mmCIF file of C-alpha atoms and ligand atoms in Angstrom:
data_model
loop_
_atom_site.group_PDB
_atom_site.id
_atom_site.type_symbol
_atom_site.label_atom_id
_atom_site.label_comp_id
_atom_site.label_asym_id
_atom_site.label_seq_id
_atom_site.Cartn_x
_atom_site.Cartn_y
_atom_site.Cartn_z
ATOM 1 C CA MET A 381 26.386 4.983 -0.560
ATOM 2 C CA ALA A 382 22.608 4.400 -0.795
ATOM 3 C CA TYR A 383 20.787 4.138 -4.092
ATOM 4 C CA LEU A 384 17.279 4.418 -5.448
ATOM 5 C CA ILE A 385 16.617 2.143 -8.365
ATOM 6 C CA CYS A 386 13.831 2.264 -10.938
ATOM 7 C CA GLU A 387 13.694 -1.232 -12.322
ATOM 8 C CA ASN A 388 11.199 -0.127 -14.951
ATOM 9 C CA CYS A 389 13.467 2.444 -16.635
ATOM 10 C CA ASN A 390 16.767 0.917 -15.439
ATOM 11 C CA HIS A 391 17.793 4.212 -13.876
ATOM 12 C CA TYR A 392 19.413 4.631 -10.528
ATOM 13 C CA TRP A 393 20.115 7.612 -8.345
ATOM 14 C CA GLN A 394 22.644 7.996 -5.625
ATOM 15 C CA ILE A 395 21.332 9.452 -2.390
ATOM 16 C CA ASN A 396 22.980 10.449 0.855
ATOM 17 C CA SER A 397 20.497 9.179 3.375
ATOM 18 C CA GLU A 398 17.336 7.174 3.734
ATOM 19 C CA GLU A 399 15.507 10.419 4.513
ATOM 20 C CA GLU A 400 15.879 11.399 0.845
ATOM 21 C CA PHE A 401 13.965 8.269 -0.103
ATOM 22 C CA TRP A 402 10.885 9.688 1.634
ATOM 23 C CA ALA A 403 11.029 12.848 -0.424
ATOM 24 C CA PHE A 404 11.576 10.920 -3.636
ATOM 25 C CA HIS A 405 10.111 7.433 -3.558
ATOM 26 C CA MET A 406 8.439 7.267 -6.970
ATOM 27 C CA CYS A 407 10.288 7.455 -10.302
ATOM 28 C CA ASP A 408 10.087 10.883 -11.960
ATOM 29 C CA GLU A 409 10.123 9.343 -15.413
ATOM 30 C CA CYS A 410 7.575 6.533 -15.201
ATOM 31 C CA GLY A 411 5.876 6.762 -11.785
ATOM 32 C CA SER A 412 7.048 3.325 -10.614
ATOM 33 C CA PRO A 413 7.979 2.905 -6.957
ATOM 34 C CA LEU A 414 11.712 3.036 -6.405
ATOM 35 C CA LEU A 415 13.724 0.329 -4.753
ATOM 36 C CA TYR A 416 15.902 1.568 -1.906
ATOM 37 C CA VAL A 417 19.186 -0.230 -1.323
ATOM 38 C CA LYS A 418 22.035 0.649 1.014
ATOM 39 C CA ASN A 419 24.630 -0.139 -1.658
ATOM 40 C CA LEU A 420 24.786 -1.675 -5.107
ATOM 41 C CA ASN A 421 26.188 -4.878 -3.680
ATOM 42 C CA GLU A 422 22.941 -5.287 -1.758
ATOM 43 C CA TYR A 423 21.029 -4.900 -5.023
ATOM 44 C CA ARG A 424 23.061 -7.693 -6.598
ATOM 45 C CA LYS A 425 22.053 -9.943 -3.735
ATOM 46 C CA ILE A 426 18.319 -9.371 -4.232
ATOM 47 C CA THR A 427 16.781 -12.630 -5.352
ATOM 48 C CA LYS A 428 13.144 -11.537 -5.624
ATOM 49 C CA HIS A 429 12.910 -9.815 -8.987
ATOM 50 C CA VAL A 430 9.553 -11.046 -10.232
ATOM 51 C CA PRO A 431 6.545 -12.236 -8.249
ATOM 52 C CA GLU A 432 5.735 -15.949 -8.314
ATOM 53 C CA SER A 433 2.112 -15.079 -8.972
ATOM 54 C CA SER A 434 0.358 -11.760 -9.284
ATOM 55 C CA ARG A 435 -3.154 -10.306 -9.459
ATOM 56 C CA LYS A 436 -4.258 -6.774 -8.748
ATOM 57 C CA THR A 437 -4.633 -6.144 -5.028
ATOM 58 C CA HIS A 438 -7.900 -4.909 -3.507
ATOM 59 C CA THR A 439 -6.417 -1.416 -3.096
ATOM 60 C CA HIS A 440 -5.124 -1.404 -6.670
ATOM 61 C CA ARG A 441 -8.560 -2.387 -8.022
ATOM 62 C CA LYS A 442 -10.262 0.324 -5.965
ATOM 63 C CA ALA A 443 -7.745 2.923 -7.201
ATOM 64 C CA ASP A 444 -8.352 1.803 -10.809
ATOM 65 C CA ASN A 445 -12.140 1.951 -10.420
ATOM 66 C CA TYR A 446 -12.015 5.528 -9.144
ATOM 67 C CA TRP A 447 -9.625 6.440 -11.954
ATOM 68 C CA ARG A 448 -12.188 5.064 -14.455
ATOM 69 C CA LEU A 449 -14.989 7.011 -12.762
ATOM 70 C CA TRP A 450 -12.879 10.171 -12.899
ATOM 71 C CA ARG A 451 -12.236 9.658 -16.629
ATOM 72 C CA GLY A 452 -15.947 8.956 -17.217
ATOM 73 C CA GLY A 453 -16.865 12.157 -15.379
ATOM 74 C CA ASN A 454 -14.498 14.134 -17.572
ATOM 75 C CA LEU A 455 -15.963 12.637 -20.755
ATOM 76 C CA ILE A 456 -19.460 13.635 -19.592
ATOM 77 C CA LEU A 457 -18.181 17.126 -18.860
ATOM 78 C CA ILE A 458 -16.661 17.419 -22.362
ATOM 79 C CA ALA A 459 -19.856 16.075 -23.963
ATOM 80 C CA GLY A 460 -21.916 18.650 -22.061
ATOM 81 C CA ALA A 461 -19.490 21.427 -22.923
ATOM 82 C CA LEU A 462 -19.736 20.596 -26.649
ATOM 83 C CA MET A 463 -23.515 20.162 -26.672
ATOM 84 C CA THR A 464 -24.367 23.515 -25.133
ATOM 85 C CA PRO A 465 -22.750 25.818 -27.765
ATOM 86 C CA ALA A 466 -23.961 23.511 -30.558
ATOM 87 C CA GLY A 467 -27.537 23.862 -29.223
ATOM 88 C CA ILE A 468 -27.147 27.622 -28.972
ATOM 89 C CA LEU A 469 -25.946 27.721 -32.569
ATOM 90 C CA LEU A 470 -28.955 25.646 -33.694
ATOM 91 C CA THR A 471 -31.361 27.898 -31.762
ATOM 92 C CA VAL A 472 -29.819 31.042 -33.284
ATOM 93 C CA THR A 473 -30.117 29.587 -36.793
ATOM 94 C CA GLY A 474 -33.819 28.950 -36.168
ATOM 95 C CA THR A 475 -33.981 25.253 -35.316
ATOM 96 C CA THR A 476 -36.901 24.828 -32.901
ATOM 97 C CA TRP A 477 -35.486 21.836 -30.997
ATOM 98 C CA GLY A 478 -32.118 23.583 -30.515
ATOM 99 C CA ILE A 479 -33.005 24.265 -26.895
ATOM 100 C CA THR A 480 -32.923 20.520 -26.088
ATOM 101 C CA PRO A 481 -29.146 20.049 -26.525
ATOM 102 C CA VAL A 482 -28.575 23.288 -24.616
ATOM 103 C CA LEU A 483 -30.515 21.975 -21.593
ATOM 104 C CA LEU A 484 -29.026 18.494 -21.893
ATOM 105 C CA GLY A 485 -25.512 19.937 -22.077
ATOM 106 C CA ILE A 486 -26.092 22.011 -18.941
ATOM 107 C CA ILE A 487 -27.499 18.986 -17.070
ATOM 108 C CA LEU A 488 -24.528 16.809 -18.100
ATOM 109 C CA MET A 489 -22.025 19.432 -16.992
ATOM 110 C CA ALA A 490 -23.823 19.895 -13.666
ATOM 111 C CA LEU A 491 -23.838 16.114 -13.064
ATOM 112 C CA SER A 492 -20.211 15.584 -14.021
ATOM 113 C CA VAL A 493 -18.718 18.048 -11.530
ATOM 114 C CA PRO A 494 -19.665 16.206 -8.307
ATOM 115 C CA LEU A 495 -18.691 12.892 -9.946
ATOM 116 C CA ILE A 496 -15.235 14.210 -10.871
ATOM 117 C CA ARG A 497 -14.705 15.734 -7.426
ATOM 118 C CA ALA A 498 -15.823 12.652 -5.480
ATOM 119 C CA SER A 499 -13.806 10.192 -7.581
ATOM 120 C CA GLU A 500 -10.761 12.443 -7.318
ATOM 121 C CA ARG A 501 -11.025 12.742 -3.538
ATOM 122 C CA ARG A 502 -11.678 9.056 -2.834
ATOM 123 C CA GLY A 503 -9.442 7.771 -5.622
ATOM 124 C CA MET A 504 -6.532 9.761 -4.224
ATOM 125 C CA GLY A 505 -6.749 7.869 -0.909
ATOM 126 C CA TRP A 506 -6.763 4.475 -2.646
ATOM 127 C CA ARG A 507 -3.948 5.520 -4.960
ATOM 128 C CA LYS A 508 -1.831 6.570 -2.028
ATOM 129 C CA GLY A 509 -2.628 3.260 -0.349
ATOM 130 C CA HIS A 510 -1.623 1.370 -3.487
ATOM 131 C CA GLU A 511 1.635 3.318 -3.767
ATOM 132 C CA GLY A 512 2.296 2.495 -0.119
ATOM 133 C CA GLU A 513 1.833 -1.222 -0.764
ATOM 134 C CA LEU A 514 4.265 -1.096 -3.695
ATOM 135 C CA ILE A 515 6.881 0.734 -1.633
ATOM 136 C CA VAL A 516 6.600 -1.737 1.242
ATOM 137 C CA THR A 517 6.856 -4.677 -1.190
ATOM 138 C CA ASN A 518 10.004 -3.129 -2.666
ATOM 139 C CA CYS A 519 11.504 -2.823 0.817
ATOM 140 C CA LEU A 520 10.537 -6.405 1.736
ATOM 141 C CA ARG A 521 12.219 -7.722 -1.397
ATOM 142 C CA ARG A 522 15.526 -7.170 0.396
ATOM 143 C CA LEU A 523 14.752 -10.230 2.484
ATOM 144 C CA PRO A 524 17.038 -13.110 1.494
ATOM 145 C CA GLU A 525 15.976 -16.376 -0.106
ATOM 146 C CA GLY A 526 13.930 -18.534 2.232
ATOM 147 C CA TYR A 527 11.535 -15.693 3.034
ATOM 148 C CA HIS A 528 8.185 -15.469 1.269
ATOM 149 C CA ILE A 529 6.166 -12.279 0.797
ATOM 150 C CA LEU A 530 2.408 -12.648 0.356
ATOM 151 C CA ASN A 531 0.478 -9.505 -0.480
ATOM 152 C CA ASP A 532 -3.175 -8.615 0.029
ATOM 153 C CA ILE A 533 -4.401 -11.697 1.838
ATOM 154 C CA LYS A 534 -8.116 -12.215 2.306
ATOM 155 C CA LEU A 535 -8.788 -15.125 4.649
ATOM 156 C CA PRO A 536 -12.108 -16.960 4.329
ATOM 157 C CA GLY A 537 -14.672 -15.341 6.615
ATOM 158 C CA ALA A 538 -12.395 -12.402 7.456
ATOM 159 C CA TYR A 539 -13.760 -8.877 7.330
ATOM 160 C CA GLY A 540 -10.740 -7.087 5.878
ATOM 161 C CA ASN A 541 -7.545 -7.753 3.981
ATOM 162 C CA MET A 542 -4.035 -8.115 5.320
ATOM 163 C CA ASP A 543 -1.616 -5.897 3.416
ATOM 164 C CA HIS A 544 1.474 -8.124 3.643
ATOM 165 C CA VAL A 545 2.417 -11.384 5.298
ATOM 166 C CA VAL A 546 6.051 -12.519 5.497
ATOM 167 C CA VAL A 547 6.891 -16.140 6.268
ATOM 168 C CA GLY A 548 10.448 -17.292 6.802
ATOM 169 C CA PRO A 549 12.888 -18.970 9.170
ATOM 170 C CA THR A 550 12.381 -16.235 11.799
ATOM 171 C CA GLY A 551 8.615 -16.611 11.930
ATOM 172 C CA VAL A 552 5.359 -15.245 10.545
ATOM 173 C CA TYR A 553 4.798 -11.485 10.263
ATOM 174 C CA VAL A 554 1.631 -9.555 9.484
ATOM 175 C CA ILE A 555 2.427 -6.087 8.157
ATOM 176 C CA GLU A 556 -0.139 -3.338 8.062
ATOM 177 C CA THR A 557 0.834 -0.491 5.727
ATOM 178 C CA LYS A 558 -0.248 3.037 6.561
ATOM 179 C CA SER A 559 0.503 6.081 4.459
ATOM 180 C CA TYR A 560 -0.850 8.984 6.463
ATOM 181 C CA SER A 561 0.051 12.589 6.054
ATOM 182 C CA GLY A 562 0.465 14.752 9.141
ATOM 183 C CA ASN A 563 2.136 14.273 12.486
ATOM 184 C CA TYR A 564 1.219 11.314 14.645
ATOM 185 C CA ILE A 565 1.894 10.433 18.247
ATOM 186 C CA VAL A 566 1.670 6.833 19.380
ATOM 187 C CA LYS A 567 1.127 5.784 22.997
ATOM 188 C CA GLY A 568 0.971 2.027 23.274
ATOM 189 C CA ASP A 569 -1.676 1.003 20.783
ATOM 190 C CA ARG A 570 -3.412 4.402 20.713
ATOM 191 C CA TRP A 571 -2.727 6.744 17.811
ATOM 192 C CA PHE A 572 -3.230 10.512 17.888
ATOM 193 C CA LEU A 573 -3.161 12.985 15.040
ATOM 194 C CA ASN A 574 -1.222 16.000 16.258
ATOM 195 C CA ASP A 575 -1.469 18.793 13.689
ATOM 196 C CA GLU A 576 -1.787 22.492 14.321
ATOM 197 C CA LEU A 577 -5.381 22.541 13.195
ATOM 198 C CA ARG A 578 -6.508 19.044 14.119
ATOM 199 C CA LYS A 579 -5.738 17.087 17.251
ATOM 200 C CA GLU A 580 -7.690 13.874 17.693
ATOM 201 C CA GLU A 581 -7.443 10.162 18.349
ATOM 202 C CA VAL A 582 -7.558 8.115 15.147
ATOM 203 C CA ARG A 583 -8.291 4.493 14.338
ATOM 204 C CA SER A 584 -5.335 2.499 15.560
ATOM 205 C CA PRO A 585 -3.287 0.664 12.893
ATOM 206 C CA SER A 586 -1.562 -1.223 15.740
ATOM 207 C CA ILE A 587 -4.826 -2.749 16.938
ATOM 208 C CA GLN A 588 -5.688 -3.642 13.339
ATOM 209 C CA ALA A 589 -2.289 -5.325 12.843
ATOM 210 C CA LYS A 590 -2.610 -7.285 16.102
ATOM 211 C CA ARG A 591 -6.140 -8.363 15.220
ATOM 212 C CA ASN A 592 -4.914 -9.582 11.814
ATOM 213 C CA ALA A 593 -2.016 -11.437 13.456
ATOM 214 C CA ALA A 594 -4.444 -13.219 15.800
ATOM 215 C CA ALA A 595 -6.765 -14.051 12.884
ATOM 216 C CA LEU A 596 -3.859 -15.495 10.890
ATOM 217 C CA LYS A 597 -2.718 -17.666 13.816
ATOM 218 C CA GLU A 598 -6.270 -18.958 14.199
ATOM 219 C CA PHE A 599 -6.570 -19.646 10.462
ATOM 220 C CA LEU A 600 -3.343 -21.672 10.492
ATOM 221 C CA GLU A 601 -4.630 -23.688 13.448
ATOM 222 C CA THR A 602 -7.704 -24.673 11.439
ATOM 223 C CA ARG A 603 -5.208 -26.115 8.911
ATOM 224 C CA ASP A 604 -3.369 -27.977 11.722
ATOM 225 C CA ILE A 605 -0.377 -25.672 11.571
ATOM 226 C CA TYR A 606 0.698 -24.417 14.979
ATOM 227 C CA VAL A 607 3.056 -21.482 15.524
ATOM 228 C CA SER A 608 3.789 -20.005 18.949
ATOM 229 C CA TRP A 609 2.937 -16.534 17.741
ATOM 230 C CA VAL A 610 2.390 -14.335 14.698
ATOM 231 C CA ASN A 611 4.180 -10.979 14.832
ATOM 232 C CA ALA A 612 2.355 -7.723 14.118
ATOM 233 C CA VAL A 613 4.124 -4.806 12.417
ATOM 234 C CA VAL A 614 2.889 -1.438 11.201
ATOM 235 C CA ALA A 615 4.899 -0.097 8.255
ATOM 236 C CA PHE A 616 4.471 3.621 8.583
ATOM 237 C CA LEU A 617 5.175 5.650 5.478
ATOM 238 C CA SER A 618 4.908 9.280 6.441
ATOM 239 C CA ALA A 619 8.008 10.969 7.770
ATOM 240 C CA SER A 620 6.624 12.088 11.085
ATOM 241 C CA CYS A 621 5.523 9.646 13.729
ATOM 242 C CA THR A 622 6.604 10.047 17.342
ATOM 243 C CA ILE A 623 6.428 6.932 19.446
ATOM 244 C CA MET A 624 5.979 7.973 23.075
ATOM 245 C CA GLU A 625 5.328 4.503 24.365
ATOM 246 C CA GLU A 626 6.379 1.333 22.567
ATOM 247 C CA ASP A 627 3.757 -1.394 22.185
ATOM 248 C CA GLU A 628 5.643 -4.629 22.820
ATOM 249 C CA HIS A 629 3.225 -6.659 20.707
ATOM 250 C CA CYS A 630 3.314 -4.454 17.635
ATOM 251 C CA ARG A 631 6.371 -2.737 16.219
ATOM 252 C CA ILE A 632 5.966 0.472 14.220
ATOM 253 C CA LEU A 633 8.712 0.798 11.638
ATOM 254 C CA LYS A 634 9.624 2.614 8.466
ATOM 255 C CA PRO A 635 9.208 0.136 5.571
ATOM 256 C CA CYS A 636 12.963 0.006 4.914
ATOM 257 C CA HIS A 637 13.612 -1.177 8.465
ATOM 258 C CA VAL A 638 11.074 -4.012 8.390
ATOM 259 C CA PRO A 639 13.450 -6.559 6.733
ATOM 260 C CA GLU A 640 16.150 -5.934 9.368
ATOM 261 C CA HIS A 641 13.584 -6.337 12.128
ATOM 262 C CA ILE A 642 12.416 -9.630 10.633
ATOM 263 C CA MET A 643 15.924 -10.983 10.143
ATOM 264 C CA GLU A 644 17.236 -10.091 13.597
ATOM 265 C CA SER A 645 14.608 -12.267 15.290
ATOM 266 C CA ARG A 646 15.530 -15.661 16.623
ATOM 267 C CA LEU A 647 15.066 -18.660 14.300
ATOM 268 C CA MET A 648 11.849 -20.525 14.998
ATOM 269 C CA LEU A 649 10.524 -22.192 11.831
ATOM 270 C CA GLY A 650 11.959 -25.088 9.896
ATOM 271 C CA GLU A 651 11.909 -25.176 6.100
ATOM 272 C CA SER A 652 9.021 -27.652 5.864
ATOM 273 C CA LYS A 653 6.824 -25.619 8.213
ATOM 274 C CA VAL A 654 7.546 -22.434 6.242
ATOM 275 C CA LYS A 655 6.458 -24.272 3.105
ATOM 276 C CA ARG A 656 3.246 -25.556 4.727
ATOM 277 C CA ILE A 657 2.312 -22.058 5.897
ATOM 278 C CA VAL A 658 3.003 -20.509 2.488
ATOM 279 C CA ASP A 659 1.001 -23.258 0.767
ATOM 280 C CA ALA A 660 -1.949 -22.685 3.114
ATOM 281 C CA LEU A 661 -1.938 -18.939 2.402
ATOM 282 C CA ARG A 662 -0.959 -18.844 -1.261
ATOM 283 C CA LYS A 663 -4.438 -19.095 -2.779
ATOM 284 C CA HIS A 664 -5.782 -16.343 -0.508
ATOM 285 C CA ALA A 665 -3.097 -13.860 -1.600
ATOM 286 C CA SER A 666 -3.224 -11.534 -4.611
ATOM 287 C CA GLU A 667 0.531 -11.628 -5.041
ATOM 288 C CA VAL A 668 3.310 -13.949 -3.917
ATOM 289 C CA TRP A 669 7.034 -13.115 -4.080
HETATM 290 ZN ZN1 ZN B 469 11.078 4.768 -13.938
#
């Protein structure tokens, strides 16, 4: 029997299938991401309970900044909404400058609305991205001892961040997390949105993952660490993604299936090499498990 566990409130729920996890992946009580395990015995075997080191990820910081902007916008709105009637009251009671707070209040309210809307719209995207990262981390934590999870890696000189890198006896994996809504069709490394109202090609997460994998391999070479290849994976969060044509260089998987995929690969790295790779990457990662 599968379970969803909230480690924050120490609650757990029994579920019938993994599909239920996708309908219910955040805790109702506290909003923490839930940990999905196939049985409670598997939970007992989990060794990664606290990160070795942890800072806010880029996505988390962005989500927080927009949340602050949204709160600021609401405070401005409240200030404007209080000032206007106060000014009217002053004007009615004969105060000559009473019109000033009325005008100021109206201006503040007019300015706050676009600020609230924009921060809500953009912040939502970052928040969803942050939730996605937490869910994928929770799934990766099922990897046994000997595997290292490094989150939000920014390599020197690189343009973007890598969401997750896993290093262990079966190799090095770059995982790109995508939480899209809507229906997607994948043909090789091309991605298409296929909704009733919108049908279009979108930016390919597979190409991004492969580019990051190549960049990571190159970075390790500059540190005199040579691996035959770095695997690219896209962890796809939304329920609907139809893969018409498999891309042999980049697997697209539900987050819960990523650990199995990593573990079923052939062994290729010795313990000392794993350690060297993790040491080279550690300081460029926001979080290490
Ligand atoms: Zn909870």
